[in-house]
Short mmCIF file of C-alpha atoms in Angstrom, two decimals:
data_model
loop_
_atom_site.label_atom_id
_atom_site.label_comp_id
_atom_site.label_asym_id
_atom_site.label_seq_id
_atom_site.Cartn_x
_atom_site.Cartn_y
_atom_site.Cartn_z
CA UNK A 17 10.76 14.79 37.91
CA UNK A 18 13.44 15.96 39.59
CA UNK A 19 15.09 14.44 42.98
CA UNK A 20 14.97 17.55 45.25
CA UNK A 21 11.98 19.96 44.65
CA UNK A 22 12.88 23.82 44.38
CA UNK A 23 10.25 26.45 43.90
CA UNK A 24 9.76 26.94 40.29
CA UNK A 25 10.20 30.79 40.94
CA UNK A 26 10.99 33.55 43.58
CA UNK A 27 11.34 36.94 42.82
CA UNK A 28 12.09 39.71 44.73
CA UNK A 29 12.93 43.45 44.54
CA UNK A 30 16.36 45.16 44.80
CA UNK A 31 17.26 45.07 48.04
CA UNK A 32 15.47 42.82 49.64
CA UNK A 33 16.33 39.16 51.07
CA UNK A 34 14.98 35.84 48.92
CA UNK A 35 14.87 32.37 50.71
CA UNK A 36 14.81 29.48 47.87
CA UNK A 37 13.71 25.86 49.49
CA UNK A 38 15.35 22.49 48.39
CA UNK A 39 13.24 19.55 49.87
CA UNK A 40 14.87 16.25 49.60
CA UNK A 41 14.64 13.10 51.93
CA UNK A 42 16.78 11.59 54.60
CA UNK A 43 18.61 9.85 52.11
CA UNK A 44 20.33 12.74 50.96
CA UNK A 45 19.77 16.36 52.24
CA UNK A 46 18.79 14.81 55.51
CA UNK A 47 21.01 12.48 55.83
CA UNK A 48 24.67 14.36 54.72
CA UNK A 49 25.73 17.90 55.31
CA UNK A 50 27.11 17.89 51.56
CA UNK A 51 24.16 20.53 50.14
CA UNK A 52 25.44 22.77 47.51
CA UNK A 53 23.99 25.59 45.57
CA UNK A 54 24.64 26.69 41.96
CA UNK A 55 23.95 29.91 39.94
CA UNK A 56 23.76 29.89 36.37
CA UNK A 57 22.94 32.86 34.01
CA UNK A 58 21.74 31.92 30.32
CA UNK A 59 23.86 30.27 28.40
CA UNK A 60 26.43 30.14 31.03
CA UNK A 61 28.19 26.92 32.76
CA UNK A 62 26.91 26.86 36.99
CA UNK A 63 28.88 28.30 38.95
CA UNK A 64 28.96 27.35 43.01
CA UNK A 65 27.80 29.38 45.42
CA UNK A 66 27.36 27.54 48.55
CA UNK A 67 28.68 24.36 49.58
CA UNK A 68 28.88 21.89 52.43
CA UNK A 69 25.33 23.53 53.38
CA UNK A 70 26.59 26.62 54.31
CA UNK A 71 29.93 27.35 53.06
CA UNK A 72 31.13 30.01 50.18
CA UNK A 73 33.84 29.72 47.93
CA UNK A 74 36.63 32.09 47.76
CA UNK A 75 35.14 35.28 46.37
CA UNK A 76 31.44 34.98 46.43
CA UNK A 77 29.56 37.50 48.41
CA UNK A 78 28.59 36.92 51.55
CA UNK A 79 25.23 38.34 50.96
CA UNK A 80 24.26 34.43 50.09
CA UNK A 81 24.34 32.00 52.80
CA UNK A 82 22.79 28.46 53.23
CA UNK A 83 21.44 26.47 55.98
CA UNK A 84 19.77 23.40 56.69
CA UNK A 85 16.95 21.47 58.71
CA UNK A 86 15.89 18.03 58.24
CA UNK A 87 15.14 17.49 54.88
CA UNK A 88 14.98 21.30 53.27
CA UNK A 89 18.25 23.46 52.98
CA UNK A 90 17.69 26.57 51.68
CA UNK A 91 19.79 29.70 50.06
CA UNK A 92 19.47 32.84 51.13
CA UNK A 93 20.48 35.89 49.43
CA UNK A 94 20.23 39.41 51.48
CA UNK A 95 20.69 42.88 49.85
CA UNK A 96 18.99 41.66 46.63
CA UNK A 97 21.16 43.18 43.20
CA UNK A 98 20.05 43.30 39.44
CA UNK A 99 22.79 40.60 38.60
CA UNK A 100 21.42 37.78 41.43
CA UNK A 101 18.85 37.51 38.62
CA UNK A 102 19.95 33.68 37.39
CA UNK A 103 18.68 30.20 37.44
CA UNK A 104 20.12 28.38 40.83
CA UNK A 105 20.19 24.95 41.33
CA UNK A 106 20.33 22.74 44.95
CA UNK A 107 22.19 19.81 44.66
CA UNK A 108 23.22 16.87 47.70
CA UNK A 109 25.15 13.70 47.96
CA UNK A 110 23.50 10.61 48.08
CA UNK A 111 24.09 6.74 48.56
CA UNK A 112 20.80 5.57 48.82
CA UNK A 113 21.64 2.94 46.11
CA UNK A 114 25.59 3.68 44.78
CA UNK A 115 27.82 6.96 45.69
CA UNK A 116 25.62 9.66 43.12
CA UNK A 117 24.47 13.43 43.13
CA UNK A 118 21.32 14.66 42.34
CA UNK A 119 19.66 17.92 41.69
CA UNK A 120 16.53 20.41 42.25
CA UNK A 121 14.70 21.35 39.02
CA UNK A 122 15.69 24.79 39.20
CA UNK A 123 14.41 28.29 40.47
CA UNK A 124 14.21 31.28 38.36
CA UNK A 125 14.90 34.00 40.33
CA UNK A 126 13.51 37.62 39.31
CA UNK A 127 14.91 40.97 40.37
CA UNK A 128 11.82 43.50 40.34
CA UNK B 16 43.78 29.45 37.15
CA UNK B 17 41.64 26.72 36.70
CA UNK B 18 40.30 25.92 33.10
CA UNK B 19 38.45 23.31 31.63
CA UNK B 20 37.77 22.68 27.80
CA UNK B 21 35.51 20.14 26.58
CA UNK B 22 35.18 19.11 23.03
CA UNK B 23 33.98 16.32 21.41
CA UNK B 24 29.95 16.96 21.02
CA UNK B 25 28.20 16.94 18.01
CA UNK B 26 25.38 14.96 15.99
CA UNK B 27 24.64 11.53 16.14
CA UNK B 28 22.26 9.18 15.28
CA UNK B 29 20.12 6.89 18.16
CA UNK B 30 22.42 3.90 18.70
CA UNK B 31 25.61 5.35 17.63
CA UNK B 32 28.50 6.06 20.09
CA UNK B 33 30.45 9.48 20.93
CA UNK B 34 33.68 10.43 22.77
CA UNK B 35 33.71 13.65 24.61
CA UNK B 36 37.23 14.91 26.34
CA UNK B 37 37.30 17.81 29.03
CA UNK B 38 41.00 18.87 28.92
CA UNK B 39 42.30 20.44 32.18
CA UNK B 40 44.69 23.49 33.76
CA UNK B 41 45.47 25.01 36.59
CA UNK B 42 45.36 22.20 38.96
CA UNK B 43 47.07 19.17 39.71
CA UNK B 44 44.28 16.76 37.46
CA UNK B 45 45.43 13.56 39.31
CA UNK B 46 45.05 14.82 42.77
CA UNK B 47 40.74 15.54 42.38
CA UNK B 48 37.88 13.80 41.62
CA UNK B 49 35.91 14.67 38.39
CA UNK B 50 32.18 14.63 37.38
CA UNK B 51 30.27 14.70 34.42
CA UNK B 52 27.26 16.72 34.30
CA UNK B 53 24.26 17.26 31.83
CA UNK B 54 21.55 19.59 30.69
CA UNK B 55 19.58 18.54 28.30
CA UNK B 56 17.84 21.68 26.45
CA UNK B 57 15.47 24.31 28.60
CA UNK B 58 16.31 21.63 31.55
CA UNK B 59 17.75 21.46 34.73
CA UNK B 60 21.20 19.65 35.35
CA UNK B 61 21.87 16.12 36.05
CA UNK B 62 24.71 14.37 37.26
CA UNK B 63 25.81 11.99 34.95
CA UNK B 64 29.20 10.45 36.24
CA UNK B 65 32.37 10.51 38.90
CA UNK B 66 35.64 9.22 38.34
CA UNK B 67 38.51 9.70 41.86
CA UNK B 68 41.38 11.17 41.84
CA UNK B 69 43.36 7.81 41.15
CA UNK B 70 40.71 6.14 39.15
CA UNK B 71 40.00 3.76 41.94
CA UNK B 72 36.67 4.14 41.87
CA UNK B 73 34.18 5.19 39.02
CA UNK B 74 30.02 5.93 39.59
CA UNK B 75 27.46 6.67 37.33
CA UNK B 76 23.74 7.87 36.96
CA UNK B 77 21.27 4.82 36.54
CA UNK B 78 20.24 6.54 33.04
CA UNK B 79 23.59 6.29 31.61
CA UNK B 80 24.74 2.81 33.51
CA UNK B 81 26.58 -0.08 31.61
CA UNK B 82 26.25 2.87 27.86
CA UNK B 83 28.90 5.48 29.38
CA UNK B 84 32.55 5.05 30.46
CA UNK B 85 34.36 7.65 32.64
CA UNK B 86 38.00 7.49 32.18
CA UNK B 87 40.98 9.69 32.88
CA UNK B 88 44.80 10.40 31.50
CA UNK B 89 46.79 12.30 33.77
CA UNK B 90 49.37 12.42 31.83
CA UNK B 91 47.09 14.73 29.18
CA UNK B 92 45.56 16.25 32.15
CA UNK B 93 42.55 15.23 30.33
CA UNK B 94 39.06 13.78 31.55
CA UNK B 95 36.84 11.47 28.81
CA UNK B 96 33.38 10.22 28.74
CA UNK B 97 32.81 7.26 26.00
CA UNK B 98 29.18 7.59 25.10
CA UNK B 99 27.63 4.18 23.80
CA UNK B 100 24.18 3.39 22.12
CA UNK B 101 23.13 6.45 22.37
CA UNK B 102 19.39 7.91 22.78
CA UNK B 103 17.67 10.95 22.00
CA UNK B 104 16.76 11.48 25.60
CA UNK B 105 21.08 11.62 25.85
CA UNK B 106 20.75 15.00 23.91
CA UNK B 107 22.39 17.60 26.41
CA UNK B 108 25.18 20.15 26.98
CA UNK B 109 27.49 17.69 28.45
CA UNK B 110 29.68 19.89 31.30
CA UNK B 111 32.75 18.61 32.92
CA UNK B 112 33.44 19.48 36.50
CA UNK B 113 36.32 19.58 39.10
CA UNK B 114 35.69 17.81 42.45
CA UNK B 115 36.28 20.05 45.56
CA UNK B 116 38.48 17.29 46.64
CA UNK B 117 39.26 13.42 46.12
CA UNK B 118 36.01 11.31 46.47
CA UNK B 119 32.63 11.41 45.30
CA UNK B 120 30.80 13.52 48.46
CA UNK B 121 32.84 16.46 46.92
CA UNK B 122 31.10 19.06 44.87
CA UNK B 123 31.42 20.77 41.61
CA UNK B 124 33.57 23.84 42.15
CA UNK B 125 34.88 24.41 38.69
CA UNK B 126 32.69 23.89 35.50
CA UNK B 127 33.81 23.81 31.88
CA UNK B 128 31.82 25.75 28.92
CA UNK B 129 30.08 22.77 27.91
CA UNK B 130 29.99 20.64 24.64
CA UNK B 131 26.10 20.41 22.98
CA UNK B 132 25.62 16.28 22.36
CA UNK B 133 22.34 15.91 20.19
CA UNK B 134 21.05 12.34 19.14
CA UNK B 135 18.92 12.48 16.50
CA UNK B 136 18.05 10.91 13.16
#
């Protein structure tokens, strides 16, 4: 079980907007704005997407954007393309017992 | 542009011990934190370990606690991971990952290709 629950799936068709949930406790998404979010395709390493809740690296699209309240943060990812189809993965600091990250289970994301 | 390499995985029997190595480019190694990070097959990821920038400070998954040592040479530019007593539940792509910065609140910007660790007998 993981630490932060994701949907196990979301799909949506091509251009469209997705929202993906990541619902963790005050001890981590609620309680730091370090939320990050992480695509992988198969066989591939993650790559980040969002981080510091709602910031993007250096050349990802700004058709995904993140956002948080309370305990959920979620990813959302507008104008919906054929290669958003991936695996992504929330992730969020936490010191509830020592300095650690910990993950959502996944969400497979489906392009119609 | 930043590259990491790890090496090291392989087969091993339950109780034995492995080394993996994440070799680094790209970036100045001794100025950012760096995690280790697993995915054990048809799984999700889970952070394993986190070693600062100076080595000051080292923090690790209660799974993997007093078995795995996180340890760094900057003058290879390279990151290990000494895997002891080993389990099957250990059997994972084992990824190394840049820090976004110094200290452990950082996140994973850069991931290597990953190195398959499988404990079986």
């Amino acid at each position: 079980q993981s630490a932060l629950t994701q949907p196990a799936s979301v799909s949506g068709s091509p251009g469209q907007s997705i929202t993906i949930s990541c619902t963790g406790t005050s001890s981590d998404v609620g309680g730091y704005n370090y939320v990050s979010w992480y695509q992988q395709n198969p066989g591939k390493a993650p790559k980040l997407m969002i981080y510091d809740v709602n910031n993007r690296p250096s050349g990802v699209s700004n058709r995904f954007s993140g956002s948080k309240s309370g305990n959920t943060a979620s990813l959302t990812i507008s104008g919906l393309q054929g290669e958003d189809e991936a695996d992504y993965y929330c992730s969020s600091y936490t010191s509830s017992s020592t300095p650690n990250w910990v993950f959502g289970g996944g969400t497979k994301l489906t392009v119609l | 542009q930043v590259q990491l390499v790890e090496s090291g995985g392989g087969v091993v029997q339950p109780g034995g011990s492995l080394r993996l190595s994440c070799a680094a480019s790209g970036f100045t190694f001794n100025n950012y934190g760096m995690h280790w990070v697993r995915q054990a097959p048809g799984k999700g990821l889970e952070w394993v370990s986190f070693i600062r920038y100076d080595g000051s400070n080292k923090y690790y998954a209660d799974s993997v606690k007093g078995r795995f040592t996180i340890s760094g040479d900057n003058s290879k530019n390279t990151l290990y991971l000494q895997m002891n007593s080993l389990r099957p539940e250990d059997t994972a792509v084992y990824y190394c990952a840049k820090a976004r910065g110094q200290l452990e609140r950082r996140p994973f910007d850069y991931w290597g290709q990953g190195t398959l660790v499988t404990v079986s007998s």
